[in-house]
Each structure stands twice: as structure tokens, then as C-alpha cells.
Coordinates of C-alpha atoms in Angstrom, one line a residue:
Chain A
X16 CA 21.6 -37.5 -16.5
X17 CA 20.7 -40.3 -13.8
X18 CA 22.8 -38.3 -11.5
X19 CA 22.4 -34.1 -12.1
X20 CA 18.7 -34.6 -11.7
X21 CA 18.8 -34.6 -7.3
X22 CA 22.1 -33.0 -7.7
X23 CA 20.7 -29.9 -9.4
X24 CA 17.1 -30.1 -7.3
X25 CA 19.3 -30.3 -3.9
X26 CA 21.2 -27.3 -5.7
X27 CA 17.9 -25.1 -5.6
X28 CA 16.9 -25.9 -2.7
X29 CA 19.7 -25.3 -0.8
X30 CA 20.2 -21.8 -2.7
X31 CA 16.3 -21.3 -1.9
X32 CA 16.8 -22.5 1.5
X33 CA 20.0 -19.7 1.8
X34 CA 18.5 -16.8 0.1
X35 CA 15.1 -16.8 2.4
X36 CA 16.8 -17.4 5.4
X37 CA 19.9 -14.5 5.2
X38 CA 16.9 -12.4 3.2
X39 CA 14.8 -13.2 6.4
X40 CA 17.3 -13.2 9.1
X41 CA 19.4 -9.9 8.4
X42 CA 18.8 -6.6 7.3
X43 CA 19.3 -6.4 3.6
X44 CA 17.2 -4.0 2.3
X45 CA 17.3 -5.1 -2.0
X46 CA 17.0 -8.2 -3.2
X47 CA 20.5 -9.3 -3.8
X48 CA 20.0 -12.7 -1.5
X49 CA 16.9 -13.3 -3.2
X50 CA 18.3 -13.5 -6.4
X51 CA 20.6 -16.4 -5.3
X52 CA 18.6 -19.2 -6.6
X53 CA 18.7 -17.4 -10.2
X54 CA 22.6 -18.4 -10.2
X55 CA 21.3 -22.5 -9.3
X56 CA 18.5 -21.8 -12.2
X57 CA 20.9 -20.3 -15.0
X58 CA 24.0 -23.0 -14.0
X59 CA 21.4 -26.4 -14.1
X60 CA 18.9 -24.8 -17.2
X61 CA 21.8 -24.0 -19.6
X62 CA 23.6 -27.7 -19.3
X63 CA 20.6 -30.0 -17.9
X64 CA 17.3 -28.0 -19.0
X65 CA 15.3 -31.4 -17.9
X66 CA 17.2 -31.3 -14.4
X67 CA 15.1 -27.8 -13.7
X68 CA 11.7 -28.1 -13.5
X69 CA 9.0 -24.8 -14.0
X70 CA 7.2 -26.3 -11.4
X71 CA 10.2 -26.3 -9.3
X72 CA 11.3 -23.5 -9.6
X73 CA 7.9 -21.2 -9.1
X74 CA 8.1 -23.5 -5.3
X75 CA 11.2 -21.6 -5.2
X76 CA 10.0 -18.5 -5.5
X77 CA 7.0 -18.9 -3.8
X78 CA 9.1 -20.0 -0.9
X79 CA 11.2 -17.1 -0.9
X80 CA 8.2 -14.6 -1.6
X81 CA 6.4 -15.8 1.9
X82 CA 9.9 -16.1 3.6
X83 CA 10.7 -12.8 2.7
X84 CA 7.4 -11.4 3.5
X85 CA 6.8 -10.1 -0.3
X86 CA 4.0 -10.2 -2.4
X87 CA 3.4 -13.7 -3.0
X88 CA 4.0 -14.0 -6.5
X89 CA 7.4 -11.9 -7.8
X90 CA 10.3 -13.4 -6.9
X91 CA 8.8 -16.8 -8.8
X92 CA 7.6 -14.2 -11.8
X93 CA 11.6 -13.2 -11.4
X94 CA 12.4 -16.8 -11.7
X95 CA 10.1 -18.1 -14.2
X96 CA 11.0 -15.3 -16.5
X97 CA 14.4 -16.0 -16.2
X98 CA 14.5 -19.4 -16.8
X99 CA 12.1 -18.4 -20.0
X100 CA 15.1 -17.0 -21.2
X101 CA 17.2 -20.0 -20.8
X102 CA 14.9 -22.2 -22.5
X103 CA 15.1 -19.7 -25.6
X104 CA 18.6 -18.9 -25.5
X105 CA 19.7 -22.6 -24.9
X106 CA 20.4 -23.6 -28.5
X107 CA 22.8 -20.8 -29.2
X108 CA 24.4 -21.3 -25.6
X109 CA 25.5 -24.7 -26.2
X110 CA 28.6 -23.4 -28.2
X111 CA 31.2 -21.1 -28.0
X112 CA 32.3 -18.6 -25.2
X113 CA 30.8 -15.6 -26.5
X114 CA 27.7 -16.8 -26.8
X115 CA 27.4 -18.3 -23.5
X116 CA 28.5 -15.3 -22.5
X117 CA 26.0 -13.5 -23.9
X118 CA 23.0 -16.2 -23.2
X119 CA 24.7 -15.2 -19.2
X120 CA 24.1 -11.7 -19.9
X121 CA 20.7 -12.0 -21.3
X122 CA 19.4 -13.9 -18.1
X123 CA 21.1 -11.0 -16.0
X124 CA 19.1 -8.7 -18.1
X125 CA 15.8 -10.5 -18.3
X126 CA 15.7 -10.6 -14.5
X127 CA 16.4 -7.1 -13.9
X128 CA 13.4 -5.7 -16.4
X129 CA 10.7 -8.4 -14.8
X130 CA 12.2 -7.2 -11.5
X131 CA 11.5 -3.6 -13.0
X132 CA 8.1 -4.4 -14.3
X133 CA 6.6 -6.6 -11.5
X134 CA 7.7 -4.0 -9.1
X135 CA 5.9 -0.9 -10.9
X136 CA 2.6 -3.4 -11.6
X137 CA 2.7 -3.8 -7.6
X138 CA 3.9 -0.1 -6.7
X139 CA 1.2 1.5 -9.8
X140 CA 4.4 3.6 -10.1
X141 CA 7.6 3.3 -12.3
X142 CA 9.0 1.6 -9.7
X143 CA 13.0 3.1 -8.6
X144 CA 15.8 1.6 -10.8
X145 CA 18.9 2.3 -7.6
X146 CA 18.6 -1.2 -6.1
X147 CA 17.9 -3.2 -9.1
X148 CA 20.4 -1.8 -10.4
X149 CA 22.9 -2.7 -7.4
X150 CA 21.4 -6.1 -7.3
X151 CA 21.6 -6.6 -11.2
X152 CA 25.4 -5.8 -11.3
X153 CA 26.3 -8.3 -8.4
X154 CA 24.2 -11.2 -9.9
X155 CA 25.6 -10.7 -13.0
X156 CA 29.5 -10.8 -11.7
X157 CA 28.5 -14.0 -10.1
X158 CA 26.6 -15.1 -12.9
X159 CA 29.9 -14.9 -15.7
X160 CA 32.1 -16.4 -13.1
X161 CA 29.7 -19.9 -12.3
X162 CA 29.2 -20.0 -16.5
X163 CA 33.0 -19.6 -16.7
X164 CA 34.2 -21.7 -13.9
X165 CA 31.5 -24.8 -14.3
X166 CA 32.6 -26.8 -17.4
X167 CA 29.9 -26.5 -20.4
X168 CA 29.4 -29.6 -21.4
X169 CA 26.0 -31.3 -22.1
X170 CA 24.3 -32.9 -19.6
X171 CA 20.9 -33.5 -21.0
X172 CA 22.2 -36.4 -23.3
X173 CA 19.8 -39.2 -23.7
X174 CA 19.7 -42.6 -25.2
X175 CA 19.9 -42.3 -29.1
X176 CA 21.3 -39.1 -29.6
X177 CA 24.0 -38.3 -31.8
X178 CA 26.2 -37.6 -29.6
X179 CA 26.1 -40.4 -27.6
X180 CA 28.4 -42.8 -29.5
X181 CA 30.6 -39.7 -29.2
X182 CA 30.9 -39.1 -25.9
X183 CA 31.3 -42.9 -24.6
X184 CA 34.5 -43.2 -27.4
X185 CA 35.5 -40.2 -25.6
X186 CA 35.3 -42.1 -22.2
Chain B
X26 CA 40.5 -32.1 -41.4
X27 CA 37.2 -31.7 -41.9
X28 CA 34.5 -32.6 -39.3
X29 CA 31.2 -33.5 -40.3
X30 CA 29.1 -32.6 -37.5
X31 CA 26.0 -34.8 -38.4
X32 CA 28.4 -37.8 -38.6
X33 CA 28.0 -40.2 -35.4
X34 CA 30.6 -41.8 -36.6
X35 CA 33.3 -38.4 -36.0
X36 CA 34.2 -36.0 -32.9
X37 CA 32.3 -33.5 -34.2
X38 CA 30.6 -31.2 -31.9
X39 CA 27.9 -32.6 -29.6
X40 CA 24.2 -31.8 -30.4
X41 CA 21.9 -31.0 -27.3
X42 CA 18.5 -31.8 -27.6
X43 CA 16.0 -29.0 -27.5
X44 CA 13.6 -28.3 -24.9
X45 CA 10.5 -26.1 -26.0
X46 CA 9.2 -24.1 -23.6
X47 CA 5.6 -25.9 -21.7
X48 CA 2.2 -24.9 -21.7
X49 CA 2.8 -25.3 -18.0
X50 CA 5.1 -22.8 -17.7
X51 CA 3.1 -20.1 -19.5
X52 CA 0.4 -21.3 -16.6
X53 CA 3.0 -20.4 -13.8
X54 CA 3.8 -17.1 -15.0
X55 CA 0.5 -16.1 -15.1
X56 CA -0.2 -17.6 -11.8
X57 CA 2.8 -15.1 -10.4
X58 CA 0.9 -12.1 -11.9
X59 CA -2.8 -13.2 -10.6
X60 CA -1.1 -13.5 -7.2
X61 CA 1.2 -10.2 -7.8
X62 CA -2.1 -8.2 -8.4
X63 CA -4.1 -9.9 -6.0
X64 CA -1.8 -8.9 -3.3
X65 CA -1.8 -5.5 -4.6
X66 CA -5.3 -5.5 -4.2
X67 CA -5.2 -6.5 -0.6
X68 CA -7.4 -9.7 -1.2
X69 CA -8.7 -11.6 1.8
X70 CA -7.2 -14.5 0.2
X71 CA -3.9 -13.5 0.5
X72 CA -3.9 -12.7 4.0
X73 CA -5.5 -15.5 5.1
X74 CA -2.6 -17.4 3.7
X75 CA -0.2 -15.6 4.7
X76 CA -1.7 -16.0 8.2
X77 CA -1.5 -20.0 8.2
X78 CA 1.8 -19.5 6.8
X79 CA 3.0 -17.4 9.6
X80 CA 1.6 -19.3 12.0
X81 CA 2.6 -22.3 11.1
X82 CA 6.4 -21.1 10.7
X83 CA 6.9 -19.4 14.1
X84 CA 8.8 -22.2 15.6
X85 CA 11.7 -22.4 12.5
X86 CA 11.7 -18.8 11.4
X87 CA 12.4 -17.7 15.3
X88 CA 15.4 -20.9 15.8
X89 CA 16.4 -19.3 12.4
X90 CA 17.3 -15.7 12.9
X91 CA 18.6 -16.7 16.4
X92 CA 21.0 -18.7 14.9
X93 CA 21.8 -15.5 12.5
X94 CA 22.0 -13.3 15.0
X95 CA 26.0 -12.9 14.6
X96 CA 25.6 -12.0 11.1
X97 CA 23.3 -9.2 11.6
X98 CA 25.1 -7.7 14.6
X99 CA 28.8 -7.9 11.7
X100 CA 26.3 -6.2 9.2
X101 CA 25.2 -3.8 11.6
X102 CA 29.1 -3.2 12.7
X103 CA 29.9 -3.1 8.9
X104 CA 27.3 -0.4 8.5
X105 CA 28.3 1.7 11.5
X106 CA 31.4 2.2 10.3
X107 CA 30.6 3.8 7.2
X108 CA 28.0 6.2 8.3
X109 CA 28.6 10.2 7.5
X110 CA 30.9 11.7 10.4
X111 CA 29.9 15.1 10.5
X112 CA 26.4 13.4 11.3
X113 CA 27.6 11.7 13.9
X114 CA 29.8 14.5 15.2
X115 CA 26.6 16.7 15.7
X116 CA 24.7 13.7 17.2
X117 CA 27.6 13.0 20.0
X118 CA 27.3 16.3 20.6
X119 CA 23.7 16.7 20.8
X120 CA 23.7 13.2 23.0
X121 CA 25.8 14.6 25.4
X122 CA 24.1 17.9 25.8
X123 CA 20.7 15.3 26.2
X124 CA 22.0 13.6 29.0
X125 CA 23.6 16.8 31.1
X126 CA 19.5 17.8 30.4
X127 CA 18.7 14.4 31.4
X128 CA 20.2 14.6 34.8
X129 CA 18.4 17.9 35.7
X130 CA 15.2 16.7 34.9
X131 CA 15.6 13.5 37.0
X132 CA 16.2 15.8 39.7
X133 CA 13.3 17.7 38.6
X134 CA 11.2 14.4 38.4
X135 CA 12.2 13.3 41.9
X136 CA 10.8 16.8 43.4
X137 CA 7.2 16.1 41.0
X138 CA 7.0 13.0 42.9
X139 CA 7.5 14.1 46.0
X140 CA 4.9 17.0 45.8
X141 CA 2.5 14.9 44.0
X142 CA 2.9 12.6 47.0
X143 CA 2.0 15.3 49.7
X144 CA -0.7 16.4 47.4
X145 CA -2.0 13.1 47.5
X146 CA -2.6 12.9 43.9
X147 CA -3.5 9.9 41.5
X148 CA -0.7 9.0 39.8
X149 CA -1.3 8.3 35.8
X150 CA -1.6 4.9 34.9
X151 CA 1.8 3.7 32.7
X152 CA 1.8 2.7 29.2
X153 CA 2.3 -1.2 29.3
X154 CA 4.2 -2.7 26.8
X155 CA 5.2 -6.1 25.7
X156 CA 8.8 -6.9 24.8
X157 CA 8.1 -9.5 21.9
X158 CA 11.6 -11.3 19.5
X159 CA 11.8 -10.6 15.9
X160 CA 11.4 -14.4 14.5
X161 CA 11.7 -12.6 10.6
X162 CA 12.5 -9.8 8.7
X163 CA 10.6 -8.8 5.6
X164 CA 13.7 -6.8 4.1
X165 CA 12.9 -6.9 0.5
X166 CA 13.0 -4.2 -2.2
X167 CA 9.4 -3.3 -1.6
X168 CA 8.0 -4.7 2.0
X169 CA 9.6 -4.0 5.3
X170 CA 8.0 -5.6 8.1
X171 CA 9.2 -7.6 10.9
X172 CA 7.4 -10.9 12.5
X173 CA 7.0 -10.5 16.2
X174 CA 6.4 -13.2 18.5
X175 CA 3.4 -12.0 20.2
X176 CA -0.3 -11.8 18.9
X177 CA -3.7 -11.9 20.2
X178 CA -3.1 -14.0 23.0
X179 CA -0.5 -11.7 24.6
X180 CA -3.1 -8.4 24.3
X181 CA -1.6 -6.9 20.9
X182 CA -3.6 -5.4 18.4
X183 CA -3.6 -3.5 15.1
X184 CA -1.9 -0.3 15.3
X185 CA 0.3 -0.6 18.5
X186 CA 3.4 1.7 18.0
X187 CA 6.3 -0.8 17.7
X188 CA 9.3 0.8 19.5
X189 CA 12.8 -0.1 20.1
X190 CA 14.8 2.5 23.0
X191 CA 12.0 4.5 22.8
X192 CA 12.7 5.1 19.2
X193 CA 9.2 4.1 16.8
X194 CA 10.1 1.7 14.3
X195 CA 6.6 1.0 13.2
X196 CA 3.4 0.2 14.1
X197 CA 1.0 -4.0 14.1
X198 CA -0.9 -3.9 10.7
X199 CA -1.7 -7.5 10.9
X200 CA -2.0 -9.2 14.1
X201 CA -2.3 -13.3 14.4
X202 CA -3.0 -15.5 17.5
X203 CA 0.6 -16.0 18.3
X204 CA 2.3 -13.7 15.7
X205 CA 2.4 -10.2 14.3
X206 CA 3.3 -8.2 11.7
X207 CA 5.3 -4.4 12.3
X208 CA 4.6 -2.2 9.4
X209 CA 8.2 -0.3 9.2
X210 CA 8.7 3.5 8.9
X211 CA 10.7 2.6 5.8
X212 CA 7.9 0.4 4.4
X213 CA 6.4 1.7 0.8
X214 CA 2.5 2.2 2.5
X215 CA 3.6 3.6 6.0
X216 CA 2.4 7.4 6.5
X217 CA 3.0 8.7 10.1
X218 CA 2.2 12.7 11.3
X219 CA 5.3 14.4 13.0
X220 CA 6.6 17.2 14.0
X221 CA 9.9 18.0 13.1
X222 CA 12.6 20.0 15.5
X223 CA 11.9 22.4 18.6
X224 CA 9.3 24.7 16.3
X225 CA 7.0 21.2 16.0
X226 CA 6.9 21.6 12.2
X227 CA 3.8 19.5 11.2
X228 CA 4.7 16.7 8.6
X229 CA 4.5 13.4 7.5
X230 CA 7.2 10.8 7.8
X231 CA 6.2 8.4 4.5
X232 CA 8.4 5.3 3.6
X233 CA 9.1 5.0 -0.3
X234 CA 11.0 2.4 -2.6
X235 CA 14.5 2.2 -1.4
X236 CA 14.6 5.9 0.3
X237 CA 13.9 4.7 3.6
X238 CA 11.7 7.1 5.6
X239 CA 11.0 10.8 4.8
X240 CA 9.5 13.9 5.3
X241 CA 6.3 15.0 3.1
X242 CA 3.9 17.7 3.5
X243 CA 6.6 20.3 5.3
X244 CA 5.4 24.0 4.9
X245 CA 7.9 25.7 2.6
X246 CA 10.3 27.7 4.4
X247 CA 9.8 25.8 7.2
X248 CA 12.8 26.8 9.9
X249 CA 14.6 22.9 9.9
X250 CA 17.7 22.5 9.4
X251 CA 20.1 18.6 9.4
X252 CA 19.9 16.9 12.4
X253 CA 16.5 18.3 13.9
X254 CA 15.0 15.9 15.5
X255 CA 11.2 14.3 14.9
X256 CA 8.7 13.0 17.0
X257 CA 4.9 11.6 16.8
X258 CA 2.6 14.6 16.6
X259 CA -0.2 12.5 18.2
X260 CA -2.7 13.6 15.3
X261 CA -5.3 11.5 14.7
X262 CA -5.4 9.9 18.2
X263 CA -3.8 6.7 17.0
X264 CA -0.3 7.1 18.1
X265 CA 0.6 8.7 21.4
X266 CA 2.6 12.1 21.0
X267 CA 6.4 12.4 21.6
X268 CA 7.7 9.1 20.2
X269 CA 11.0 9.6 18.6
X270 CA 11.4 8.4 15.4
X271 CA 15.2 9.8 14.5
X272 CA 17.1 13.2 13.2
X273 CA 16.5 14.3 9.8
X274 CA 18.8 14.9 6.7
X275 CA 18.8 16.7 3.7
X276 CA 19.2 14.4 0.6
X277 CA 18.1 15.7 -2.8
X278 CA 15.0 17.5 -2.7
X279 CA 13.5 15.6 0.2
X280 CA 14.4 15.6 3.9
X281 CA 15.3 11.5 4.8
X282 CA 14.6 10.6 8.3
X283 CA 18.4 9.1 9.8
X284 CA 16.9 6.3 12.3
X285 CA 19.3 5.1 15.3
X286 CA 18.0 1.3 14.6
X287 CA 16.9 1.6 11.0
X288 CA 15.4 -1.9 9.6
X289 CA 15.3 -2.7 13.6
X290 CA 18.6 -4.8 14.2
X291 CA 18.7 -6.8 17.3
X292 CA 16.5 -9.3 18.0
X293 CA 14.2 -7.6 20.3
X294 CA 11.7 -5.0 20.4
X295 CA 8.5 -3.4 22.3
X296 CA 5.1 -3.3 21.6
X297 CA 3.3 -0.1 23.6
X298 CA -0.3 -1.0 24.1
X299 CA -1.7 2.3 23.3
X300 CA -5.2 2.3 22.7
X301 CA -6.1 5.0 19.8
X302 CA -8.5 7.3 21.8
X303 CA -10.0 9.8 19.4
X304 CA -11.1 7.3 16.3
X305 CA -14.3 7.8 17.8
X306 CA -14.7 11.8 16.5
X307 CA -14.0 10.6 13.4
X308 CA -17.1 11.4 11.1
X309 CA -18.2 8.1 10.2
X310 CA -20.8 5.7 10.6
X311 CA -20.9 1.9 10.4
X312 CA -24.1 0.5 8.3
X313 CA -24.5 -2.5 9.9
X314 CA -26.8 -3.8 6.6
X315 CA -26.5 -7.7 5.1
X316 CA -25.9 -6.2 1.9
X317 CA -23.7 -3.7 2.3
X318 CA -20.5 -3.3 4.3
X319 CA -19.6 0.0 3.2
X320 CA -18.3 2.7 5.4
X321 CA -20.8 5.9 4.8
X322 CA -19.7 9.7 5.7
X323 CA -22.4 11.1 8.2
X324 CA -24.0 14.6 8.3
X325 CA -21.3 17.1 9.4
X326 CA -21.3 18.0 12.7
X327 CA -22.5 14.2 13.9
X328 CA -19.4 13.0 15.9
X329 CA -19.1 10.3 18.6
X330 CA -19.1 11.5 22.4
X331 CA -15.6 10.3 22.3
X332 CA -15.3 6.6 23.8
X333 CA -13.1 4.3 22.6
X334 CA -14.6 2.1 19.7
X335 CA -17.6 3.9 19.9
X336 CA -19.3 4.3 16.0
X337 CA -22.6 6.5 15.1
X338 CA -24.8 4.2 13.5
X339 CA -27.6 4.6 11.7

């Protein structure tokens, strides 16, 4: 636990640090960079919940809403929402592929109807589904393949849980 | 074998502890909303923050996308490659039928020179310009503006065309000390009279979600057709007439406007100092009252004599 906490806050902010600059730096016209750091959000929440911060991750979006020149405010209403998710869908993603599966999916989802909704409150218009759409399918690729590849084992465990005697006869 | 999953004592499964969403979080998301509508609204606020902001990141956004140049210019090769070819078959066509046009009317310049010379005329004063780097590019699914490295200081202000090979790419909506901000033709808010093709069909070129720019307002059965090209119309007085801004193409119901350098790739562009000269005959008049700032329609036929900045007040 000692160890995941800077590992998963360098995580963010290198995937923060990534997704503003190549967002800022080239001519990507959707979000799909942008939604980088909701891989970093999904991978830490789902294992080490106390390892990700809200207040960490709305700097996050703040930091890619100014980069990116956006309204100040949506990427971390994206992120927040997303890791809102997480924190409901984290007792039935702690077993079985399926369901982590799914938890995976839900985040996916999540993200792309706040996307939907925050861009229709700041456009006073239903706002165009093309590019979510676009960004929504390559998140959620990369999304199933970090929850599949990354091993799912708890990393929230603290002193004087059950599981603790457990995991230290496991070595 | 039976595993008793409550049992410390067993391999059972491991329990994680739950974590209950905080009040704090709750306070965040509604922090990202009152910001989300308060840039909506356009609040002071907002821009004055995003001024420090952009001030204050000059130095690392501009090291930054020079360090990224490479990977733009392998996008931009990417997207080059896949572009329609029946497109690009009219334009190579239509490019070199330009420049055989463009060597007669050198010639043809040469001569107006010459006979301006023995007429002793006054020659026109030129448009200046300021070649300024992109330090930042505002590509997201609803802003695109670029961050230029000039401001103030270096004689910009708001509503300079933005131009890159004499193509318009924008115009300055927000203009810092040492940093500005180029309101795309793609952008959401950007509206921009043209005229369309060699019959100068009024319209208006209007950015939208994810269309890129396009053509509103044409008069039906207007005689365009794919690959007519559109220009400034100069209406309004704010931007000069004649600036190309690309060739049209039918997509869907509307007409999309096909730029050369669309999103502005490269990292340098110009900024023509062209001062708007007919705001002044617009019909308002400034109330300059310490209760009040409100902009209030005059009597009709009240105009200004036609100076620049000039404002009837009351």
C-alpha cells in the first residue's frame, strides 16, 4: 500500500502530463488524448481506491482543461464522474472476469454520457455524438486490455483485515 | 473442499475494504459544473484566469510543441495521404491553371508599377503583419484556438485576421501582453461573411461541433458547385476583402469548407494588422453612465462620420 500510493500519483501525472501536451502540441481534433488519464484513474481506483485521490484527480482535469484550452471545468467533470463510477462499482469488481469486465465497460460508458451531457450544457445544444463516439470505442479497447493485462489483485489491504493473514501465508 | 470465506484462518477469497464515496467529491463535481457554466457564460473570472494562466505558461507550452513538432508534421503526412483524390485532382488542376494566371499578372503588375511611377502616384501603404509561433493548440472536441506568441506589446489586437499562405485561419479574440489567442474557422462560435466562387455568392463560413467549417445562409439555388473557392466578403469592415479561406465541398446537406492548413499545422503563422474601418457606421452609441454599461441602439439614421473608433455618444 506503502508503495502504489507515489506509484499510482506519478501514474496520473505522467498520463496528465502526456494527454495535455500531444492534446496541445498536435492537431487532434476529439478528445481521444484527453481521455488518457481515465485509463491511470480506472487501472489505480479499481485495485488501490485510497492510491486515487478526488482531489487529485479534478487537478488532473483542471490541468488538462487549461492545457487544452477548454472550458475550465469538463474534462475534470469527465474524470470525477468516472471515478464516481469506480467507487460504486468497486465491490462487484473485486471478483471474477466478467464483472470486471463489466465494472471496465461501465466506466467506458459513464465517461462517454458526462462527455455527452457536459458538452450539450456548454453548447445549449444536444451536442454531436460522431467523436464521442470515436473517442469512446478507442478508450474502451485500451481500457479491457490494461484491466486484463494488470493482475487484479487487492492493493488497498490494510493492517487488520481479513485478508491479511492470508495474503502473508501466501508470501 | 469447502472454503469458508469469512474464515482468516482459510484461502478463501480476499475481502477489499470499501471505500464510500466523500462529501468532497460531490463538492468537486459541482465545482466542474459552476466552472462549466460560468465559462459558458463568458465570466470575467474566467478569462482573467485563463490570462495568468497563459501568461505564465508561454515559456514551457512554446519549448513544448517545438519539441513535438515531428509528430504533427507525421500526422499531417498521415492525413495527406488519405485525403479524397478526385479533390485533389481538380485542385492540381485548378493550381496549375493559378499559377500560368499568376505569371500574366506579374507581368501585368510590373507594367502598373511602372506607369504609376511616371504618373508619379502615391503608392498604397502595405498591410503589415507579424509572423508570431504557435506555443499551443486548443484542439479539443469543442474549442479550437491556437496560442500565438505575440500580444500587446508587439501591436496585435482583437480581431486581426490570423493568416497562414495567405489562407485565413482565424482571427485574435483574446489578446494578452505577450500572448494571444486565434479564434479558428473550425471553432463552435466563429461566424465569418464570404463569398463563395467567381459569382461572389454571399454567405457565411460558421464552425460547428466536429464539422469543421461551413457554409450558412447561401441563397437557394445558388450557382456553386465542389471545389469553388471562398474568400472574405469584407462585410462589416472588420476583415479586409479577398482573404482565402479554402474550396468548398458538398457533404450532407451542408457545403463544408476543405482548408489547405486546416487546424493550422506548422508552427508558424501571420497576424495582418488590419484595422476594422467601418465599426464606426454601426448604429450604436456608448452611454458612458456609472451605472450602466449597456450598449443602447440610437435613432435611425444617426451614424458616425466614419473614423476609426469613433462612437456617437449621448
Amino acid at each position: 500500500m506503502m508503495i502504489i500510493v507515489p506509484f499510482a500519483v506519478l501514474s496520473l501525472v505522467c498520463a496528465t502530463a502526456v494527454a495535455a501536451l500531444v492534446q496541445t502540441a498536435t492537431n487532434t481534433a476529439n478528445g481521444a488524448w484527453a481521455l488518457l488519464p481515465v485509463i491511470v484513474i480506472h487501472a489505480f481506483a479499481t485495485r488501490a481506491p485510497a492510491a486515487m485521490p478526488s482531489w487529485l484527480v479534478f487537478v488532473a482535469g483542471m490541468t488538462v482543461d487549461f492545457a487544452t484550452q477548454g472550458p475550465p471545468g469538463y474534462w475534470a467533470l469527465v474524470y470525477l464522474a468516472g471515478l464516481l463510477w469506480i467507487r460504486l462499482a468497486i465491490a462487484s469488481s473485486a471478483r471474477g472476469g466478467l464483472r470486471r469486465a463489466a465494472a471496465a465497460l461501465g466506466t467506458v460508458l459513464v465517461v462517454a454520457v458526462v462527455q455527452y451531457l457536459a458538452g450539450s450544457l456548454y453548447l445549449m445544444r444536444f451536442a454531436s455524438l460522431a467523436s464521442i463516439v470515436d473517442t469512446t470505442v478507442v478508450i474502451g479497447v485500451l481500457i479491457m486490455s490494461v484491466e486484463f493485462i494488470l493482475p487484479n489483485f487487492p492493493m488497498d489491504i490494510r493492517p487488520g483485515d481479513a485478508a491479511l493473514p492470508n495474503l502473508r501465508r501466501r508470501g | 473442499m469447502p472454503i469458508l470465506q469469512d474464515d482468516r484462518f482459510t484461502r478463501g477469497t480476499v475481502r477489499r475494504a470499501r471505500h464510500h464515496v466523500s462529501g468532497l467529491h460531490f463538492v468537486l463535481i459541482f465545482a466542474s459544473i459552476a466552472l462549466l457554466v460560468f465559462a459558458r457564460l463568458d465570466h470575467p473570472w474566467i478569462h482573467r484566469l485563463e490570462a495568468k494562466l497563459g501568461n505564465l505558461l508561454r515559456e514551457p507550452l512554446k519549448l513544448a510543441s517545438m519539441r513535438l513538432e515531428p509528430l504533427t508534421r507525421f500526422r499531417n503526412r498521415l492525413q495527406r495521404a488519405y485525403e479524397d483524390e478526385p479533390v485533389l485532382d481538380r485542385l492540381r488542376a485548378e493550381n496549375a491553371r493559378l499559377r500560368a494566371e499568376n505569371r500574366v499578372l506579374r507581368r501585368r503588375d510590373a507594367e502598373r508599377i511602372e506607369l504609376a511611377r511616371l504618373a508619379k502616384l502615391t503608392p498604397a501603404e502595405p498591410e503589415r503583419y507579424a509572423t508570431a509561433h504557435i506555443i499551443a493548440r486548443g484542439n479539443g472536441p469543442f474549442r479550437h484556438v491556437l496560442t500565438i506568441d505575440i500580444g500587446r506589446a508587439n501591436g496585435a489586437r482583437r480581431g486581426h485576421p490570423v493568416v497562414r499562405d495567405g489562407e485565413l485561419i482565424g482571427h485574435l479574440a483574446w489578446v494578452g501582453t505577450h500572448v494571444a489567442r486565434v479564434l479558428l474557422l473550425e471553432d463552435e462560435r466563429s461566424r465569418i461573411p464570404v463569398v463563395v466562387g467567381d459569382a461572389n455568392i454571399p454567405a457565411i463560413a460558421a464552425g460547428g461541433y466536429g464539422t469543421g467549417p461551413r457554409l450558412l445562409f447561401v441563397p437557394r439555388d445558388a450557382a456553386i458547385r465542389s471545389a469553388d473557392r471562398v474568400s472574405t466578403s469584407g462585410a462589416g469592415g472588420v476583415l479586409p476583402l479577398g482573404l482565402r479561406l479554402g474550396v468548398i465541398r458538398k457533404n450532407g446537406p451542408f457545403w463544408h469548407i476543405t482548408q489547405v492548413h486546416a487546424g493550422a499545422p506548422g508552427p508558424l503563422v501571420q497576424v495582418l494588422f488590419h484595422e476594422p474601418h467601418n465599426l464606426a457606421v454601426v448604429p450604436f452609441k456608448h452611454k458612458p453612465l456609472t451605472t450602466t454599461s449597456r450598449l443602447v441602439t440610437a435613432p435611425r439614421g444617426r451614424t458616425g462620420s466614419g473614423k476609426p473608433g469613433e462612437a456617437i455618444v449621448e
